[in-house]
Short mmCIF file of C-alpha atoms in Angstrom, two decimals:
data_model
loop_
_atom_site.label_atom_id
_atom_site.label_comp_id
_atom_site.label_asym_id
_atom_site.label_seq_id
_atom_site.Cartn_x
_atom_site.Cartn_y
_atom_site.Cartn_z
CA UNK M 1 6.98 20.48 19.84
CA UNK M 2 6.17 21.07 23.80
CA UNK M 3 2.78 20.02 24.71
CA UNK M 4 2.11 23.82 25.42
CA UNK M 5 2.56 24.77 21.88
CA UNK M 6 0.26 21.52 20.50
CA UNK M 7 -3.48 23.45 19.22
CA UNK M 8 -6.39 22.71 21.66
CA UNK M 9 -8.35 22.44 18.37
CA UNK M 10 -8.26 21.94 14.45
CA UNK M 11 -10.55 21.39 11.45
CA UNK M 12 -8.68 18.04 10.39
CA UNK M 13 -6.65 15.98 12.73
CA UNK M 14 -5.17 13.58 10.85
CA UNK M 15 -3.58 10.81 12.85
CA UNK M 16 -0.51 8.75 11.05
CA UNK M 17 2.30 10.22 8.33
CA UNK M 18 2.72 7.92 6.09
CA UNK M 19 1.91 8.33 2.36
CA UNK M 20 -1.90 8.29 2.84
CA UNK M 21 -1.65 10.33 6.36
CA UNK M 22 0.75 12.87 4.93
CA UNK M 23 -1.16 13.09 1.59
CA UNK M 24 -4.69 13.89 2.91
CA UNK M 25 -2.70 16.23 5.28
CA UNK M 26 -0.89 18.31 2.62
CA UNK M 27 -4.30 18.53 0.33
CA UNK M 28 -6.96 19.31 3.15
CA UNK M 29 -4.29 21.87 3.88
CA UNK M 30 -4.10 23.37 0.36
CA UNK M 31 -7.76 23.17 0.58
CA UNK M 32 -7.65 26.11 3.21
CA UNK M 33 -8.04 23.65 6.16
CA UNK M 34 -6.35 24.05 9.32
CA UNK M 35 -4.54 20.60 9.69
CA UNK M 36 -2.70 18.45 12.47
CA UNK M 37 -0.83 16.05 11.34
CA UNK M 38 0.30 13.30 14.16
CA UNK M 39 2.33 10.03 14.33
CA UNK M 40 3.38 7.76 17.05
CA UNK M 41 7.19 7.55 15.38
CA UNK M 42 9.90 10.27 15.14
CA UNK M 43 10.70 11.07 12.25
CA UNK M 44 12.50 10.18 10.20
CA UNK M 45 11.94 6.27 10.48
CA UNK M 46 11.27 2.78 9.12
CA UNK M 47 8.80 1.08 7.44
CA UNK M 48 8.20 -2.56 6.53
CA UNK M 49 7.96 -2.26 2.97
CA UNK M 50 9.25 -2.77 -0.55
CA UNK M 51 10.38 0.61 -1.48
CA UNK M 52 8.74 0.20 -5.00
CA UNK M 53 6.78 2.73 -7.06
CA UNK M 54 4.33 1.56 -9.24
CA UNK M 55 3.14 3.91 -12.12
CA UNK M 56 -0.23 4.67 -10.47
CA UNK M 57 1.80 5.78 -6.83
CA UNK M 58 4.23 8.18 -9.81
CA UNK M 59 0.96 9.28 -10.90
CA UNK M 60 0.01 10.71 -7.41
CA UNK M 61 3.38 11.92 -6.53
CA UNK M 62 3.12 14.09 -9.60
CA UNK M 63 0.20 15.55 -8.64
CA UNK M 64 1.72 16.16 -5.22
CA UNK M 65 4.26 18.27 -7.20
CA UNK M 66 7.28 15.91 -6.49
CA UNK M 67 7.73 14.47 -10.19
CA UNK M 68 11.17 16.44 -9.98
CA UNK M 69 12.46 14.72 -6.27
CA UNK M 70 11.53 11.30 -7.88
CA UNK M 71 12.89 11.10 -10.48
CA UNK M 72 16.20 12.28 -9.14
CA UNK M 73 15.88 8.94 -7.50
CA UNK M 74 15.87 5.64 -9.62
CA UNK M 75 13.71 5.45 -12.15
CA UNK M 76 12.48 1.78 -14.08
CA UNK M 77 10.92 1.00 -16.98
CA UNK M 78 8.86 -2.22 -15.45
CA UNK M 79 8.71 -5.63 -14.34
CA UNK M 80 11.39 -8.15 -14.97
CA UNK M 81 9.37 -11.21 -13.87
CA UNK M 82 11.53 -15.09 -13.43
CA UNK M 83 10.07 -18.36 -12.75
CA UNK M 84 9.33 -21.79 -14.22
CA UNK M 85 12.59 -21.47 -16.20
CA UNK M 86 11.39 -18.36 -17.86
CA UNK M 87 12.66 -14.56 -17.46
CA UNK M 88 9.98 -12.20 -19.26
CA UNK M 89 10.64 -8.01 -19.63
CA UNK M 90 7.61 -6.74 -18.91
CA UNK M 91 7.20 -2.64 -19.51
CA UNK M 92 4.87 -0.52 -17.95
CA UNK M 93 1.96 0.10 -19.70
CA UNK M 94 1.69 3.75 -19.82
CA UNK M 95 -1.81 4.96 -21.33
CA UNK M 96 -3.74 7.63 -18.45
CA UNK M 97 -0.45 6.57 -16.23
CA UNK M 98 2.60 7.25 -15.64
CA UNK M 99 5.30 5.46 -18.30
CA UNK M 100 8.21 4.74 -15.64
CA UNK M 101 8.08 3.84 -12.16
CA UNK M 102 10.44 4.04 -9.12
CA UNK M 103 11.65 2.70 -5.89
CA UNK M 104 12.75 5.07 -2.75
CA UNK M 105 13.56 3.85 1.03
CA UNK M 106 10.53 4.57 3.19
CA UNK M 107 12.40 6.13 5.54
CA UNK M 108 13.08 9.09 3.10
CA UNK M 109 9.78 8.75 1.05
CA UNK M 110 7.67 9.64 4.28
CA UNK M 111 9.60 12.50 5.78
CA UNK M 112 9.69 13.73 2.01
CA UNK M 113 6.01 13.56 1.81
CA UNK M 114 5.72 14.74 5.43
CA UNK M 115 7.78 17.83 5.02
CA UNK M 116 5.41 18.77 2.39
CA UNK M 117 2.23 18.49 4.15
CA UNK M 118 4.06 20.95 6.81
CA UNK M 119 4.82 22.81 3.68
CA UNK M 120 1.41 23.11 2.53
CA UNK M 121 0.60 24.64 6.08
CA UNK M 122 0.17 21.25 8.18
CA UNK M 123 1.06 21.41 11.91
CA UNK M 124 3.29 18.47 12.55
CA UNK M 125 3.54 16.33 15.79
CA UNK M 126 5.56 13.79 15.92
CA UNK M 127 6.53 11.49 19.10
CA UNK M 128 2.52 11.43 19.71
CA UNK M 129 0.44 8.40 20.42
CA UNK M 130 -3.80 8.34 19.73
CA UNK M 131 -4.97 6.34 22.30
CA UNK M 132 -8.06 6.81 22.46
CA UNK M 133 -11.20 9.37 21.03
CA UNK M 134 -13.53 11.87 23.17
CA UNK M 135 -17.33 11.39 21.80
CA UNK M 136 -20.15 13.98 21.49
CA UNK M 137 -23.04 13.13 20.31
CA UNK M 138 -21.91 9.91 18.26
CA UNK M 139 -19.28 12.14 16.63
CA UNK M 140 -15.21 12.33 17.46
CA UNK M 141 -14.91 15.41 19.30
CA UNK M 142 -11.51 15.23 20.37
CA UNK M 143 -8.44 12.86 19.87
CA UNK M 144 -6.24 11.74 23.53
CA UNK M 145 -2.37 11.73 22.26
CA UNK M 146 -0.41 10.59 24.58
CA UNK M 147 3.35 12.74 23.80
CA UNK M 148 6.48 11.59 24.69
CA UNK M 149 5.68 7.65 24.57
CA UNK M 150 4.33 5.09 26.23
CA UNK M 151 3.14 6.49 29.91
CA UNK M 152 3.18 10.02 28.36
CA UNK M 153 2.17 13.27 28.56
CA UNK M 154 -2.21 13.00 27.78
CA UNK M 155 -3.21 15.70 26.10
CA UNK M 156 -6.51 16.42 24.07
CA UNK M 157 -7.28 18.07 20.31
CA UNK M 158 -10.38 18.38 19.28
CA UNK M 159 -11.48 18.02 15.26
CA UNK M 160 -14.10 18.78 13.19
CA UNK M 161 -13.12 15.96 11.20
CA UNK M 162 -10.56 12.76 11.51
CA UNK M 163 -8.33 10.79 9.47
CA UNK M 164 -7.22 7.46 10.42
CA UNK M 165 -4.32 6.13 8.49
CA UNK M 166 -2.38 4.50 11.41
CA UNK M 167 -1.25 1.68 9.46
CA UNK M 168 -2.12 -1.73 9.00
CA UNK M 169 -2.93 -2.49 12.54
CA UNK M 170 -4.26 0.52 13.04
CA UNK M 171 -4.82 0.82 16.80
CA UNK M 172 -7.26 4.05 16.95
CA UNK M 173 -8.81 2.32 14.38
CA UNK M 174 -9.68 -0.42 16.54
CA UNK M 175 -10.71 2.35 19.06
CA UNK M 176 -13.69 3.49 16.81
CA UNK M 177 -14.43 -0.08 16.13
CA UNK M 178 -12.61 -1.38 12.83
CA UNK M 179 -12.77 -5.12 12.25
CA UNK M 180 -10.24 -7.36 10.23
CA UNK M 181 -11.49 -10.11 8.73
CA UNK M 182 -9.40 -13.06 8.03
CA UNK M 183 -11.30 -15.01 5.62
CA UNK M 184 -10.30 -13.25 2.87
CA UNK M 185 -6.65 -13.33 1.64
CA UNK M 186 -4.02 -11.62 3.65
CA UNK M 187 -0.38 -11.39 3.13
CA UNK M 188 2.82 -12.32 5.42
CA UNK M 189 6.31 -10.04 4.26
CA UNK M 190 9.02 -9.50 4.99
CA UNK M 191 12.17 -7.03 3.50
CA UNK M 192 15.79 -6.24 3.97
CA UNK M 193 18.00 -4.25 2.37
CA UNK M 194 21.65 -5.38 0.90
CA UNK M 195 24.36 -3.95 -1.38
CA UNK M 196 24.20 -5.19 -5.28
CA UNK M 197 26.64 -4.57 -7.85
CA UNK M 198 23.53 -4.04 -9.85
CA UNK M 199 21.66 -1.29 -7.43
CA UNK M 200 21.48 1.02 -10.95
CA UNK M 201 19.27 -1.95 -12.98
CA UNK M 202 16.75 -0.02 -15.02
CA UNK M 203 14.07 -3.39 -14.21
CA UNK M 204 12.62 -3.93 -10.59
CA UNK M 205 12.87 -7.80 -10.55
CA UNK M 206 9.79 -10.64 -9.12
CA UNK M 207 9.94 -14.19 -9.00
CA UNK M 208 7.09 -15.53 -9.31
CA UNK M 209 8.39 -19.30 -8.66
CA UNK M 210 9.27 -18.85 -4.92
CA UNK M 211 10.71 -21.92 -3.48
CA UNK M 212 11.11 -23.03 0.54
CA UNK M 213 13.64 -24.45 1.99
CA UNK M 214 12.79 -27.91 0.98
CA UNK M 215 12.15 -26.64 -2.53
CA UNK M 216 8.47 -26.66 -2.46
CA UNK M 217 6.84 -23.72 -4.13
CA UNK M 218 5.15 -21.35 -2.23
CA UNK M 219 2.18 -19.02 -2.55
CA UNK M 220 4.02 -15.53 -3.48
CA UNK M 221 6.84 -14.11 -4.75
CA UNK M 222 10.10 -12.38 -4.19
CA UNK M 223 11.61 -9.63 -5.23
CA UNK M 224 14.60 -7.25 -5.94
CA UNK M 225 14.01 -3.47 -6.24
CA UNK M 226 17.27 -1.59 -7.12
CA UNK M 227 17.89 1.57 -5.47
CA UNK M 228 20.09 3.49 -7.47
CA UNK M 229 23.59 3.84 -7.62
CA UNK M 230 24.04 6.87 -5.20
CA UNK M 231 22.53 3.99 -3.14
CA UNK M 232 24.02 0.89 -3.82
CA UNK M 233 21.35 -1.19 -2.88
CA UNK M 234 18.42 -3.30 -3.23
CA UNK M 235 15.35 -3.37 -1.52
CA UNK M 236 15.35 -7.55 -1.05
CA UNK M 237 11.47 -9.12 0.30
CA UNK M 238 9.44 -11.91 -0.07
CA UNK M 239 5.83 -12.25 0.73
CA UNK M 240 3.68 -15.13 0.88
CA UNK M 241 -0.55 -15.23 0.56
CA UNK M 242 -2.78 -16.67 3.65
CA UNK M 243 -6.72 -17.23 4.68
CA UNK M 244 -7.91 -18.17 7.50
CA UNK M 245 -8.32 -21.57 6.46
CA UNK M 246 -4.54 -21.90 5.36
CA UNK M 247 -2.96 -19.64 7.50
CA UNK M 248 0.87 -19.05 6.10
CA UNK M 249 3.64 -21.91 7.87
CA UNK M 250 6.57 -19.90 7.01
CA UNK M 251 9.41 -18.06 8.84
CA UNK M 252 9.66 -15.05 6.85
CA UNK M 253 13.39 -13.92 7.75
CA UNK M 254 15.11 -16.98 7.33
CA UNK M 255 13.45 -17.32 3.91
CA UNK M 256 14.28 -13.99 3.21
CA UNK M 257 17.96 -15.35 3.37
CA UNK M 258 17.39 -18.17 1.81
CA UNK M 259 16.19 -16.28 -0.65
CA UNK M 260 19.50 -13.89 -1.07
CA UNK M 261 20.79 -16.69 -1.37
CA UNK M 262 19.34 -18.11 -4.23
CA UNK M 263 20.30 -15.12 -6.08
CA UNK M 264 23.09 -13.80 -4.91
CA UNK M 265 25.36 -14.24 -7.52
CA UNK M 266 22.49 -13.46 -10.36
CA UNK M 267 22.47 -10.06 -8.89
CA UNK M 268 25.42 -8.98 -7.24
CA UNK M 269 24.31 -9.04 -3.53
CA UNK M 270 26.07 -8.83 -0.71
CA UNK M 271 26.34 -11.21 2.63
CA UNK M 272 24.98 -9.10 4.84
CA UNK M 273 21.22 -8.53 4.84
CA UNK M 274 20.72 -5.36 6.53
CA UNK M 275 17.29 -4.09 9.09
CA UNK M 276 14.98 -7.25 8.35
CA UNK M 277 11.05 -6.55 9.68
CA UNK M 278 8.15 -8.38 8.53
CA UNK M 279 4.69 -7.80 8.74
CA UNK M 280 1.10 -9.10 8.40
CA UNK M 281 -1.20 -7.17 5.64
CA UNK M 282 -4.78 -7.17 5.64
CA UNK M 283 -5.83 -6.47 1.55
CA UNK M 284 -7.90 -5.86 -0.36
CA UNK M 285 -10.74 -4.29 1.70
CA UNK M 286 -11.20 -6.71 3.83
CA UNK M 287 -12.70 -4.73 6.99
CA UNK M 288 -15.38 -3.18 8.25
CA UNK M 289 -16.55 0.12 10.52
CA UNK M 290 -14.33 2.00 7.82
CA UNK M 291 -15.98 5.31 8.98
CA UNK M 292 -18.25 7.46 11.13
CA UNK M 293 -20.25 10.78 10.74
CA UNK M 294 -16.87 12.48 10.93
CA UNK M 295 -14.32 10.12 10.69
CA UNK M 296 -12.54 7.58 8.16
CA UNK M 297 -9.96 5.31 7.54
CA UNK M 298 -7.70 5.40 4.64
CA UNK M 299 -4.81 3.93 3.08
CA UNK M 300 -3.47 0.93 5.25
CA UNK M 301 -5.63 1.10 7.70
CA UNK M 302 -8.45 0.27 5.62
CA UNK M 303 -7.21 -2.73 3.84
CA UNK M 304 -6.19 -0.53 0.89
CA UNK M 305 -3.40 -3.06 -0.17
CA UNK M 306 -3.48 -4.62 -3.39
CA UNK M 307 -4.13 -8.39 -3.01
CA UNK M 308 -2.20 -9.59 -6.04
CA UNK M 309 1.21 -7.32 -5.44
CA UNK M 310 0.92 -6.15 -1.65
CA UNK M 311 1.41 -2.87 -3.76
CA UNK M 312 -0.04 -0.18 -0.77
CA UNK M 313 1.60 3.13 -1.75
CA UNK M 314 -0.69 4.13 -4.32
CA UNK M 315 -3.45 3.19 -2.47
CA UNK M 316 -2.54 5.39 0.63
CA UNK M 317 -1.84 8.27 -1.42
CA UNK M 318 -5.36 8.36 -4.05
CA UNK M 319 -7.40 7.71 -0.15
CA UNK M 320 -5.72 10.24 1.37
CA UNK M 321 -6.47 12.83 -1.96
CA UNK M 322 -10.36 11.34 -2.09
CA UNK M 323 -11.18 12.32 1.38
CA UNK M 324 -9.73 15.49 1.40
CA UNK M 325 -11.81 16.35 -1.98
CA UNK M 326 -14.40 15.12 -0.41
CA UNK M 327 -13.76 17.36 2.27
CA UNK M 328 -13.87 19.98 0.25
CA UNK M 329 -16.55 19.51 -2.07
CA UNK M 330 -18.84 17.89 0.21
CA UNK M 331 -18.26 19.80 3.80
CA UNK M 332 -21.07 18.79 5.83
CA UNK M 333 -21.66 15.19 4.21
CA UNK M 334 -21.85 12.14 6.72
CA UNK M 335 -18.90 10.03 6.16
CA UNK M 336 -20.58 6.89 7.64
CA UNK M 337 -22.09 7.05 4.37
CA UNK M 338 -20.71 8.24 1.91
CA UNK M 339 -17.01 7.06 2.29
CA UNK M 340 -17.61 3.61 2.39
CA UNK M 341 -19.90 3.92 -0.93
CA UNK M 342 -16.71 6.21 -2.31
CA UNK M 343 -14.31 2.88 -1.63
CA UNK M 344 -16.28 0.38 -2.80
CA UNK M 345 -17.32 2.46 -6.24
CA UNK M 346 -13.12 3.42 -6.45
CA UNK M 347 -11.76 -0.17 -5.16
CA UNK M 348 -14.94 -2.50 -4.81
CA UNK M 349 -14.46 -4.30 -7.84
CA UNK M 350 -10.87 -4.78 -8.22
CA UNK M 351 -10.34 -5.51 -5.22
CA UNK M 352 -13.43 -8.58 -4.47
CA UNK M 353 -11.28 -10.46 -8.04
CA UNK M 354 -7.78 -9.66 -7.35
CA UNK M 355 -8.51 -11.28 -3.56
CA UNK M 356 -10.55 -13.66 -5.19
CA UNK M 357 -7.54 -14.75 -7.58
CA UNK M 358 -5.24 -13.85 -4.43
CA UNK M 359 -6.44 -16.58 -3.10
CA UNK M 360 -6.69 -19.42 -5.39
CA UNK M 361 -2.32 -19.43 -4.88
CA UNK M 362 -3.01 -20.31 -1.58
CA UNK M 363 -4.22 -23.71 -2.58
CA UNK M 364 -2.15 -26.07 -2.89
CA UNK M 365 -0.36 -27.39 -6.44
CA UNK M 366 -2.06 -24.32 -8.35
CA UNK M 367 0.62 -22.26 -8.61
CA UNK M 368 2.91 -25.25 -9.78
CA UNK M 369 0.19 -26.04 -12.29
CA UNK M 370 -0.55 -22.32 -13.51
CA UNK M 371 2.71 -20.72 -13.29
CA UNK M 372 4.55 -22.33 -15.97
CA UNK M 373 1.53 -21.87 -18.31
CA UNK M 374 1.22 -17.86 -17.83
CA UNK M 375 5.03 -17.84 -17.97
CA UNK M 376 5.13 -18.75 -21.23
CA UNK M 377 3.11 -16.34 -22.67
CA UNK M 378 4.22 -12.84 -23.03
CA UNK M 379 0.38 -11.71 -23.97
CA UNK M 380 -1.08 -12.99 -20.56
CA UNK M 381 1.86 -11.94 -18.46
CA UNK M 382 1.50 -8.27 -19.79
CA UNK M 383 -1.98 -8.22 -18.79
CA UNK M 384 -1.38 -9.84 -15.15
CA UNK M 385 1.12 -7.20 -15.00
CA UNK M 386 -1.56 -4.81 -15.78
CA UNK M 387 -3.68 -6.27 -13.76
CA UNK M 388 -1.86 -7.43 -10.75
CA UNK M 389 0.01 -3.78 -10.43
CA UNK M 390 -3.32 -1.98 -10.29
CA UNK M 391 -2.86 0.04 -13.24
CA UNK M 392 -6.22 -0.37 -14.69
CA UNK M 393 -7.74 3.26 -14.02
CA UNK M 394 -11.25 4.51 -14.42
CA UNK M 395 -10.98 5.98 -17.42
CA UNK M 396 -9.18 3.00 -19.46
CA UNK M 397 -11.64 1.85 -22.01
CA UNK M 398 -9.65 -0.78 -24.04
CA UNK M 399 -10.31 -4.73 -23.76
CA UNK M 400 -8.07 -5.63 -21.16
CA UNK M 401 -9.55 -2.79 -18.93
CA UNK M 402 -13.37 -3.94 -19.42
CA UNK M 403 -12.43 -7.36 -19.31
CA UNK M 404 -11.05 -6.80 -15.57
CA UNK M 405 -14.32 -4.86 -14.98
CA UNK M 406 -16.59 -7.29 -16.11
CA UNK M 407 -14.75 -10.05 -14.23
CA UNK M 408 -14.72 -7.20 -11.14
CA UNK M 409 -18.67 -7.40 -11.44
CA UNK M 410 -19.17 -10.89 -11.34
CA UNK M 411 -16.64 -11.35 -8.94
CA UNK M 412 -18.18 -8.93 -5.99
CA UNK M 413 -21.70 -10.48 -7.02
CA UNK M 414 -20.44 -13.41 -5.29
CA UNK M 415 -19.08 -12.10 -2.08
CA UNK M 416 -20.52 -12.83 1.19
CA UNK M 417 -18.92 -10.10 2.87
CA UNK M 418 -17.34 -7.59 -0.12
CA UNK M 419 -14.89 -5.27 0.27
CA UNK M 420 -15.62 -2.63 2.99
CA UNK M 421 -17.92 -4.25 4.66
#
């Protein structure tokens, strides 16, 4: 799109297309909002990620109207988790979700959901860089996109309203004065993709016992997402849990080999290891400035990552649907307010003891000492499945879900600086 054709003006500007970017986009539209949609990238492209679909991100595709496209993707029935000499089959749990989960290449999951925000009556831009916001009276009054790259064409649009969901280093969030705190637990990942004579397994596969180079275990996992056969691949990763205080000492690519190697012949894989990136991931909540009066950060961008899994999808997707209702039910409320109380009643909880647990693993010999024990029970893996894949939802009711709750209360109690804040 020529800078002549961009609007001066919209009700929504909404600045990043991935999942949470494209999702708020396609509902505010629907809503009867006139929406811009802009990203820095052209599409389609990359993104460092694993590719997987838990039942809570099915859950919002459906909604989204894509059940159909998924599934005529893969489709799994849940988590075959390895380690400390055990391999457990672990299905998902169903209940208010979703029975069957998936895994599609970002690359085709974001122009997907892209093309239907555009669909929906979104004005695309791609190729467009926010570098920086116009303010009127402590409000965003216009965004500066700078078109065509680095050194650019400038050119303004003004907004009633803004969505940040940039990513997780979210640069115009940084702008309007977001803050990443490193105390908390934070991940370091890294994924490839490579062929696999099992690319049509019905299981995504973790291990849970992830071992260095000098066969130490480490804090995280791996894992192997199959593709599908139209594919023939697997989305291959490994991630690894860090604070502040013990900051991750790992080179993420070379273990990512080291890894295929480990289990190449378990699963098929090929030699080569195809478009390795890596990235860092601020979770579970863990920053601050989240919003203005007419602005807000969602999805990546505001530490919507689940601490436990680095699971972000589903996260990105429910933020981006949240703000747009509350767009729409709420049109003249002051989002310095009220969507950082939103988060923290939606997320708050969860996410203050799955960081808190996140980051026990990054101490040294627990792991070692735990995994074996929660290994050999299928009882508490199913629940840290549950629990660790976010699939606890607000209207579960049964024992594991108030126990997580309860443990959720006690847990945020305790925080110096909770989630959001």
């Amino acid at each position: 799109m020529s800078t002549a054709a961009l609007p001066s003006r919209t009700d929504v500007l909404v600045v990043g297309a991935g999942p949470a970017g494209s999702g708020a986009a396609a509902w505010a539209a629907r809503h009867g909002r006139d929406v811009v949609l802009a990203d820095a990238a052209v599409f389609p492209r990359d993104k460092t990620c694993g590719d997987g679909l838990t039942p809570r991100a099915i859950g919002e595709l459906e909604r989204l109207g894509l059940r159909d496209w998924v599934r005529s993707h893969t489709v799994n029935q849940g988590l075959r988790a390895h380690g400390f000499g055990q391999t457990l089959h672990l299905p998902w749990p169903g209940g208010t979700l979703p029975d069957w989960g998936s895994a599609i290449a970002r690359t085709e999951l974001d122009d997907h959901l892209r093309t239907t925000a555009i669909k929906a009556g979104a004005v695309a831009v791609d190729d467009a860089r926010a570098v920086d916001v116009r303010m009127e009276g402590g409000r965003v009054a216009a965004v500066v996109l700078e078109i065509g790259g680095r050194g650019g064409e400038r050119v303004e649009i003004g907004c009633e309203r803004l969505v940040v969901a940039d990513g997780v280093r979210s640069p115009l969030g940084k702008v309007l004065g977001r803050e990443w705190h490193r105390d908390t637990v934070y991940g370091v990942a890294g994924r490839c993709y490579v062929s696999s004579t099992m690319a049509d397994d019905p299981w995504i596969s973790s291990h849970l016992e992830l071992r260095g180079p000098a066969d130490e275990v480490l804090s995280g996992y791996g894992w192997l997402f199959p593709l599908g056969p139209a594919v023939g691949e697997m989305n291959l990763g490994v991630g690894t849990l860090a604070t502040a205080k013990r900051p991750a000492d790992v080179a993420i690519k070379p273990l990512m080999a080291l890894y295929a190697d480990q289990h190449r012949e378990a699963f098929g894989l090929g030699e080569e290891l195809r478009m390795p990136t890596s990235a860092l991931l601020p979770m579970g909540g863990a920053v601050s400035n989240v919003a203005g009066p007419n602005w807000a950060l969602i999805g990546d961008a505001a530490a919507c990552v689940n601490p436990l899994n680095g699971e972000g999808i589903d996260y990105g997707l429910e933020t981006g649907r949240l703000l747009a209702e509350l767009l729409d039910e709420t049109p003249d409320a002051d989002w310095s307010v009220v969507w950082p109380a939103l988060l923290r009643d939606h997320y708050g909880e969860a996410f203050s003891i799955a960081r808190r647990l996140a980051g026990l693993v990054t101490v040294p010999r627990v792991l070692p000492a735990l995994g074996p024990v929660g290994m050999r029970s299928d009882l508490l893996m199913t629940l840290a499945l549950r629990w660790m894949g976010n699939l606890v939802t607000d209207e579960d009711r049964d024992r594991s879900a108030r126990i997580w709750r309860w443990a959720g209360r006690r847990s945020i109690a305790r925080d110096s600086r909770p989630p959001f804040s």
